[in-house]
Coordinates of C-alpha atoms and ligand atoms in Angstrom, one line a residue:
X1 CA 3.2 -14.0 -40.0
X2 CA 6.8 -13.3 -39.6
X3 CA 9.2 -11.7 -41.6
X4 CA 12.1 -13.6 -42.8
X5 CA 14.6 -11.6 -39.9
X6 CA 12.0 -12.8 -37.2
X7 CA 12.5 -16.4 -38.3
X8 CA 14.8 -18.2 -35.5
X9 CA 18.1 -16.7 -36.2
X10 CA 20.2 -19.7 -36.8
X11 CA 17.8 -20.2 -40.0
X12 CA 20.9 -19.6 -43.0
X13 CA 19.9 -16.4 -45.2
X14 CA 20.7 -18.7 -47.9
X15 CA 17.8 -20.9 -46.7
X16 CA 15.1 -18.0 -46.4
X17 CA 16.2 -16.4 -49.8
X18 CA 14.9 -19.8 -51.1
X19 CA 11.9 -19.0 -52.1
X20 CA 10.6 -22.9 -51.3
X21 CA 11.9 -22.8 -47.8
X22 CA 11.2 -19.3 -47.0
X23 CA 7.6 -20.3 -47.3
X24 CA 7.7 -23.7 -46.1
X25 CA 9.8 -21.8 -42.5
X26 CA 7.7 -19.3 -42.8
X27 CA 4.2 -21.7 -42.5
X28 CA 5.8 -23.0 -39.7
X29 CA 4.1 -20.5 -37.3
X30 CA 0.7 -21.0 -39.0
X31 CA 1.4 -25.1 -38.2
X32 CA 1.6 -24.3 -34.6
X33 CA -1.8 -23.5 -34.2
X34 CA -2.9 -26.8 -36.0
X35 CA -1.0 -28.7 -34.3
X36 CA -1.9 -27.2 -31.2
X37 CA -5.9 -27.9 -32.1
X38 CA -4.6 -31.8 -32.9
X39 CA -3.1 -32.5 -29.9
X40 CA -6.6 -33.0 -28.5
X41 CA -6.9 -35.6 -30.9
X42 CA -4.5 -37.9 -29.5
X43 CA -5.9 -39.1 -26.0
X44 CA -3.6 -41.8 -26.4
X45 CA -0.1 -40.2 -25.9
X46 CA 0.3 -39.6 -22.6
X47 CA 2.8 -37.5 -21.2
X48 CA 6.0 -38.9 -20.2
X49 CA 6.5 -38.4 -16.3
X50 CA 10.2 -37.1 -15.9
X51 CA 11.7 -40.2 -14.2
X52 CA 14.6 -39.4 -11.7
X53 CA 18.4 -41.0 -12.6
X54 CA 20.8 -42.1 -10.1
X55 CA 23.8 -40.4 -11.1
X56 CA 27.3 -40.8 -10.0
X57 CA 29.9 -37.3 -9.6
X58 CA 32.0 -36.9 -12.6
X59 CA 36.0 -35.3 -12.8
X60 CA 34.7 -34.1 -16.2
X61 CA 32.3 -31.6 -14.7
X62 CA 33.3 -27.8 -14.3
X63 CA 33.6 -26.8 -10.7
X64 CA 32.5 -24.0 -8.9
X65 CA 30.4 -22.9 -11.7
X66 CA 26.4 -22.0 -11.0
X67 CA 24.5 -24.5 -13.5
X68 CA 21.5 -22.7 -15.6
X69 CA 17.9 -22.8 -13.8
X70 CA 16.2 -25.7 -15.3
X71 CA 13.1 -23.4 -16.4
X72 CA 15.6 -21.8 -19.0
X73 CA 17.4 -25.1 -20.1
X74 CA 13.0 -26.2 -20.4
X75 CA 11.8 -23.6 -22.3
X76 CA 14.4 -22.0 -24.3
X77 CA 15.0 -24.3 -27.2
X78 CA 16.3 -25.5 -30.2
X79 CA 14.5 -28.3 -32.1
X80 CA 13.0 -27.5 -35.7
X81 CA 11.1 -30.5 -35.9
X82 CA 9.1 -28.6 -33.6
X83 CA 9.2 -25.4 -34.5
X84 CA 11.5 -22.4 -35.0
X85 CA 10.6 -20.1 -32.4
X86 CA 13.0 -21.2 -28.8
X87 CA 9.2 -21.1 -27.5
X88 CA 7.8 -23.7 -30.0
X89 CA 9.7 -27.3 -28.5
X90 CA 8.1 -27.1 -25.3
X91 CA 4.8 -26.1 -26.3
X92 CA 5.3 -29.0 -29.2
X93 CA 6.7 -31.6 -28.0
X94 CA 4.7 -32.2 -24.8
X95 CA 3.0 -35.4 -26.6
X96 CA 6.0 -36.5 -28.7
X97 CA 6.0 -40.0 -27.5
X98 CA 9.6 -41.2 -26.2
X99 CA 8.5 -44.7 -25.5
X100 CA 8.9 -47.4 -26.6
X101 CA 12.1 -46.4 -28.2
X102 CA 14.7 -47.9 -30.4
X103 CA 18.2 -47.2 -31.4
X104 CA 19.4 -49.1 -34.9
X105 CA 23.1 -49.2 -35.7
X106 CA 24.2 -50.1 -38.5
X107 CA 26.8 -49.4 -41.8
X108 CA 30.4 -50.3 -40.8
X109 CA 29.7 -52.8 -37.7
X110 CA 30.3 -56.4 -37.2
X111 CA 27.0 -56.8 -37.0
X112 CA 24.0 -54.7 -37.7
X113 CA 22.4 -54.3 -33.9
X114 CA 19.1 -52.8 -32.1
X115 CA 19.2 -51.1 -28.5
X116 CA 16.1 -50.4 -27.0
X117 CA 16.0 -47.5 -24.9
X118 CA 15.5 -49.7 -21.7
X119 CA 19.0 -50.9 -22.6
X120 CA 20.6 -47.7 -23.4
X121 CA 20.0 -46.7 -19.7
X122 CA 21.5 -49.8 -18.3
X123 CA 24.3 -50.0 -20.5
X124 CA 26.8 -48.3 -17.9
X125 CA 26.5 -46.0 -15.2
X126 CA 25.1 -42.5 -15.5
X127 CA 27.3 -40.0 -14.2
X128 CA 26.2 -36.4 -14.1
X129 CA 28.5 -34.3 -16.1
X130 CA 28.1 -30.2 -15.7
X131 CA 29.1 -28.9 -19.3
X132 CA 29.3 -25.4 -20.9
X133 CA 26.8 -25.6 -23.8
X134 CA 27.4 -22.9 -26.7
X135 CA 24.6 -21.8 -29.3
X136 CA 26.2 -20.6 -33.0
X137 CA 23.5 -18.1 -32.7
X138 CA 25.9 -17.1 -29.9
X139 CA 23.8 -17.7 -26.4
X140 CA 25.0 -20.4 -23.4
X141 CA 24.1 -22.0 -20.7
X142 CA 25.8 -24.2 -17.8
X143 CA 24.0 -28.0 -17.9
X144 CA 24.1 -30.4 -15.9
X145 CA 23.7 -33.5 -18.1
X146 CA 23.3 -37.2 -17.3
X147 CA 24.7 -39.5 -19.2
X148 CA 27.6 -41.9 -19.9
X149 CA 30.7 -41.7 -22.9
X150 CA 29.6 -42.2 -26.3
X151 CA 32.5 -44.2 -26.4
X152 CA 31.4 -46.8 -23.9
X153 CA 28.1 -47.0 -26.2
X154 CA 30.2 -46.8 -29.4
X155 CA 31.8 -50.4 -27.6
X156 CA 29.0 -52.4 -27.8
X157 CA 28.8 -51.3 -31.1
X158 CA 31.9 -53.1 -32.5
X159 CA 32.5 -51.2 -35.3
X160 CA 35.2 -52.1 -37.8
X161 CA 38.5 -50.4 -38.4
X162 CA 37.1 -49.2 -41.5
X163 CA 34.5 -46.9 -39.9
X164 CA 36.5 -43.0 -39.6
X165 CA 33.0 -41.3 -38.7
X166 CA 29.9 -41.7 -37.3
X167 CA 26.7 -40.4 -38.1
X168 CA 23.3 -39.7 -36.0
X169 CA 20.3 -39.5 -37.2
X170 CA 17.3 -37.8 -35.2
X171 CA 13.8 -39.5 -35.7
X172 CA 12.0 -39.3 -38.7
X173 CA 8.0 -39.0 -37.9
X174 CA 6.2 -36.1 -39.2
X175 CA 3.1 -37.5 -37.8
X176 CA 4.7 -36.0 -34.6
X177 CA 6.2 -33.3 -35.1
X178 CA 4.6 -30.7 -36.9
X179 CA 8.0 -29.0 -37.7
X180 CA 9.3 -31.7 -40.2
X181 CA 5.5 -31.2 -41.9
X182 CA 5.9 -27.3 -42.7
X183 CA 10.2 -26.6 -42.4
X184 CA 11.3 -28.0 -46.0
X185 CA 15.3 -28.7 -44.7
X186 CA 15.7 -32.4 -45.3
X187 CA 15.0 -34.3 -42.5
X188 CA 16.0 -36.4 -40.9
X189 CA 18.3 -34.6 -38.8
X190 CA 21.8 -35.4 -39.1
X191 CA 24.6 -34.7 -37.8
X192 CA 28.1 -36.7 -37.4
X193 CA 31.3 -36.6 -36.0
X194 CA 35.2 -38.1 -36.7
X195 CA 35.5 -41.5 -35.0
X196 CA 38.2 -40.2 -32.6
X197 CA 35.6 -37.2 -31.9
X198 CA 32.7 -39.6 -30.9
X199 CA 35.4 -41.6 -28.7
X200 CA 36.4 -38.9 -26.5
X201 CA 35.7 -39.1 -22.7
X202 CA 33.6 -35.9 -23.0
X203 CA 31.2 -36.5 -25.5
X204 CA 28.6 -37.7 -23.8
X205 CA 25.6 -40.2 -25.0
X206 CA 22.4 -38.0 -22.8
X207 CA 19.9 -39.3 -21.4
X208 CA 19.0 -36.3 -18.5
X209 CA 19.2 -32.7 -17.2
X210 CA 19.3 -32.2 -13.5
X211 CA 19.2 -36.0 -12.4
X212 CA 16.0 -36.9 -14.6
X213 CA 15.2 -38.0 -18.0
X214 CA 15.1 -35.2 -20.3
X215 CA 12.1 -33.4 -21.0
X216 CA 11.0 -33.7 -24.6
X217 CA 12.1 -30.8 -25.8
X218 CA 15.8 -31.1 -24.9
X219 CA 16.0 -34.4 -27.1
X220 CA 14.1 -37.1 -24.9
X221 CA 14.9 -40.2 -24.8
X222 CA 18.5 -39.7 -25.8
X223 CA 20.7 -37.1 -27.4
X224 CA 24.2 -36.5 -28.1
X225 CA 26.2 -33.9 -25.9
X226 CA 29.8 -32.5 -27.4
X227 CA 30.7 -29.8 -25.3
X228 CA 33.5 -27.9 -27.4
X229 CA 31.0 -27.9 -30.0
X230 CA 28.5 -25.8 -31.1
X231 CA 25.3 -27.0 -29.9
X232 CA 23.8 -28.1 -33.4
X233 CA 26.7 -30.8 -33.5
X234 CA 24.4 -32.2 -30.4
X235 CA 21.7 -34.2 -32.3
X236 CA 18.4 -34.9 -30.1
X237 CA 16.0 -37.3 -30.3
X238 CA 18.5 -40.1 -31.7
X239 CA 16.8 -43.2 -33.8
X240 CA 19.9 -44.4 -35.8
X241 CA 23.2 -44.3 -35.6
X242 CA 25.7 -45.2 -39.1
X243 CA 29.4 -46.0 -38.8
X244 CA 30.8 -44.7 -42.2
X245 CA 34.1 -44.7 -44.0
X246 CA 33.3 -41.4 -45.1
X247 CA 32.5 -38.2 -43.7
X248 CA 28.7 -38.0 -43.5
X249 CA 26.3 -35.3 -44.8
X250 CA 25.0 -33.0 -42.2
X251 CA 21.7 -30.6 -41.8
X252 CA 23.3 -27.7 -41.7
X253 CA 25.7 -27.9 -43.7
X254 CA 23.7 -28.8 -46.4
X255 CA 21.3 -25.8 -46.0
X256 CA 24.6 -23.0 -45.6
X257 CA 27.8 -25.1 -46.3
X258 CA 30.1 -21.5 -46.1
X259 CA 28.4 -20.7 -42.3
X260 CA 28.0 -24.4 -40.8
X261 CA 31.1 -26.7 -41.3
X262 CA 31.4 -30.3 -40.2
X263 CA 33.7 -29.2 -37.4
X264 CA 31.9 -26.3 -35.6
X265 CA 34.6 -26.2 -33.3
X266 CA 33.7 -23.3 -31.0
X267 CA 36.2 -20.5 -31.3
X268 CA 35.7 -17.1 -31.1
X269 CA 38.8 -16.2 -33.8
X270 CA 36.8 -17.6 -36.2
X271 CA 33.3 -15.5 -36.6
X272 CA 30.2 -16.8 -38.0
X273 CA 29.9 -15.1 -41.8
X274 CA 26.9 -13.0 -40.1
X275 CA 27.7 -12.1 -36.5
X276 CA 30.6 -12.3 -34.6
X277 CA 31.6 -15.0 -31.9
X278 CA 34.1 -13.6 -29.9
X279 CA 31.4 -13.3 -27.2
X280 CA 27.9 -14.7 -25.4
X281 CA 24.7 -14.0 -23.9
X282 CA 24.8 -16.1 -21.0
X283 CA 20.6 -16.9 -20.6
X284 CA 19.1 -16.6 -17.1
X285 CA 22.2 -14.2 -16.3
X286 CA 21.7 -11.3 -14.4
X287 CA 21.7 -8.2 -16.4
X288 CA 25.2 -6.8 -15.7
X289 CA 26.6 -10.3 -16.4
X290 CA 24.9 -11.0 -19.8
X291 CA 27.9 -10.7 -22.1
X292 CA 31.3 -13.0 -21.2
X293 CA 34.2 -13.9 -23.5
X294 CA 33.7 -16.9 -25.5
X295 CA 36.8 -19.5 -25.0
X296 CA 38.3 -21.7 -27.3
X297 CA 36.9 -25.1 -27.8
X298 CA 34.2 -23.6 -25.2
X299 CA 36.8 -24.1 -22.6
X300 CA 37.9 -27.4 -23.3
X301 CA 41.1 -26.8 -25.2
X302 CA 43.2 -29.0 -22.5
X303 CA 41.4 -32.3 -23.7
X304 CA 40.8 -31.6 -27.2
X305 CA 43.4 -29.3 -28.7
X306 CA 45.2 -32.6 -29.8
X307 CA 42.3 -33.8 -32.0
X308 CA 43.2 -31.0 -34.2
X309 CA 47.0 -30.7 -34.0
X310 CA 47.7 -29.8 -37.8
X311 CA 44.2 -28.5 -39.0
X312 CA 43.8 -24.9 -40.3
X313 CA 40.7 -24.3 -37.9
X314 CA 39.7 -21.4 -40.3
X315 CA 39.5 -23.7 -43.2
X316 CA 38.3 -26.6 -40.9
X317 CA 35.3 -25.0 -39.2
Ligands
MTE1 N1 18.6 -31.8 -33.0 C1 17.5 -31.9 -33.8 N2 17.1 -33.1 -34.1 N3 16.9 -30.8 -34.3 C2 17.3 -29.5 -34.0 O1 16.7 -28.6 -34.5 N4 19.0 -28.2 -32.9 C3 20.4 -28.1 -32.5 C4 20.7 -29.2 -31.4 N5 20.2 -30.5 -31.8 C5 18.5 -29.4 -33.2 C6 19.1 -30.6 -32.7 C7 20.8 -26.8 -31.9 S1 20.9 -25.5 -33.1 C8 21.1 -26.6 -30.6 S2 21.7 -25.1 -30.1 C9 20.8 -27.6 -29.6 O2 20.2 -28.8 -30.2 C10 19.8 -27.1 -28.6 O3 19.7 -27.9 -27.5 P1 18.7 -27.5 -26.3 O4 17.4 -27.0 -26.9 O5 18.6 -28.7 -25.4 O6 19.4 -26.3 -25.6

């Protein structure tokens, strides 16, 4: 069994000095091996085939810069609901089934709406969009994602001028993912963001890696990607999606409020209450290239410095 440092290292102390949770994170490992022996149980689930995306060139990628071997972006993972270890999603989630799939809006819309996932894909073009990706546990990789603008998605949508933020919700079934049956920290996922947040042009409503659909463990069938975020902003595995007048309540927040804020801006002046941020471990980099700077909104100050014109980003993280 681990010890309380061995357990995934975004885990808030706050949340292992609980004596509930700490066991409940702590039987996680143990569930791996069960789950492991009920996967062969479950004849039924095949194995989604990775099903290529035609995908059109995007100004919104980075140039010039080397994208992250897919076996790292694969197999080095974060997604409690199957695990805590970066080893555990794509050991887990192999059988997590991804289709059918549904996507239910609802709260501040004109009218309450279903999208199927068959929809989703067809709803505009799919444009490949290479992004910086940035851990709060202070790792990042180069991905090149596939997708369209939340904010065509948000569109169809019609929300009313009421609604100032929307929330995501990651899929509720324990039955499937072995995390959410020994992790006590209040699932569902959820995560949200300011309406003029989810309506940039960069956010990005994910449906691939590397001109396929994504592999299970990176959020199959669809995610959310907000690149000058940190990564947990990004919520996998999307079932629901609330417009709210109000700013919603969010995982991680919940489980640490003073070391995960709503905004989770990245930006290395502002360090994370247990480890500093003012610089990376790039994974899959060559030894003498491990560490580079960090940059402000993860580099994407030009397009989204403005959203936060006025905000005490210390206060606001
Ligand atoms: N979404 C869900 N539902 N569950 C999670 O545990 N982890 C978040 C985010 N989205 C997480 C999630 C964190 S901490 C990160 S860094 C990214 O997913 C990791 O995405 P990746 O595994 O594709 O790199």
């Amino acid at each position: 069994m681990r010890t309380p440092s061995e357990i995934a290292e975004i885990t808030p102390k706050s949340a292992y000095q609980n004596r509930r949770q700490f066991m409940a994170a702590a039987a996680a490992t143990a569930g791996v091996a069960a789950f492991a022996g009920e996967r062969f149980l479950r004849p039924e689930q095949a194995v989604e085939a990775a099903t290529k995306l035609t995908t059109a060139k995007s100004q919104l990628s980075l140039q010039g810069v080397e994208p992250t071997a897919y076996k790292d972006i694969t197999s080095y993972n974060n997604f409690y609901e199957f695990g805590t270890a970066k080893s555990d999603p794509s050991e887990n989630a192999q059988h997590f089934k991804t289709y059918p799939w549904n996507v239910k809006v609802s709260g501040l819309v004109k009218q309450p709406k279903t999208f199927s996932i068959d929809q989703l894909l067809k709803l505009r073009p799919q444009e490949e969009r290479i992004y910086r990706f940035r851990c709060v546990e202070g790792w990042s990789m180069v991905v090149p994602w596939a997708g369209y603008s939340l904010s065509e998605f948000i569109k169809e949508c019609d929300p009313l001028p009421s609604a100032k933020f929307v929330q995501f919700l990651t899929l509720n079934d324990p039955s499937q993912m072995p995390g959410m049956r020994e992790a006590n920290i209040g699932w569902p996922y959820s995560e949200g963001l300011r309406m003029d947040e989810a309506m940039h042009p960069l956010t990005l409503l994910t449906f691939g890696i590397y001109g396929e659909t994504l592999p299970n463990q990176d959020g199959a069938p669809v995610r959310l990607i907000v690149p000058w975020k940190y990564g947990f902003k990004s919520a996998k595995s999307i079932a629901q999606v609330k417009f709210l007048d109000k700013m919603p309540h969010t995982t991680w927040n919940d489980l640490a409020a003073n070391e995960y804020g709503f905004y989770s801006n990245v930006n290395p002046e502002v360090d994370h209450p247990r480890w500093s941020q003012k610089t990376e471990r790039v994974i899959g980099a060559p030894i003498w290239k491990q560490r580079q700077p960090t940059l402000m909104f993860n580099g994407y100050a030009d397009q989204v410095a403005s959203l936060y014109k006025g905000m005490d980003l210390r206060k606001n993280y």
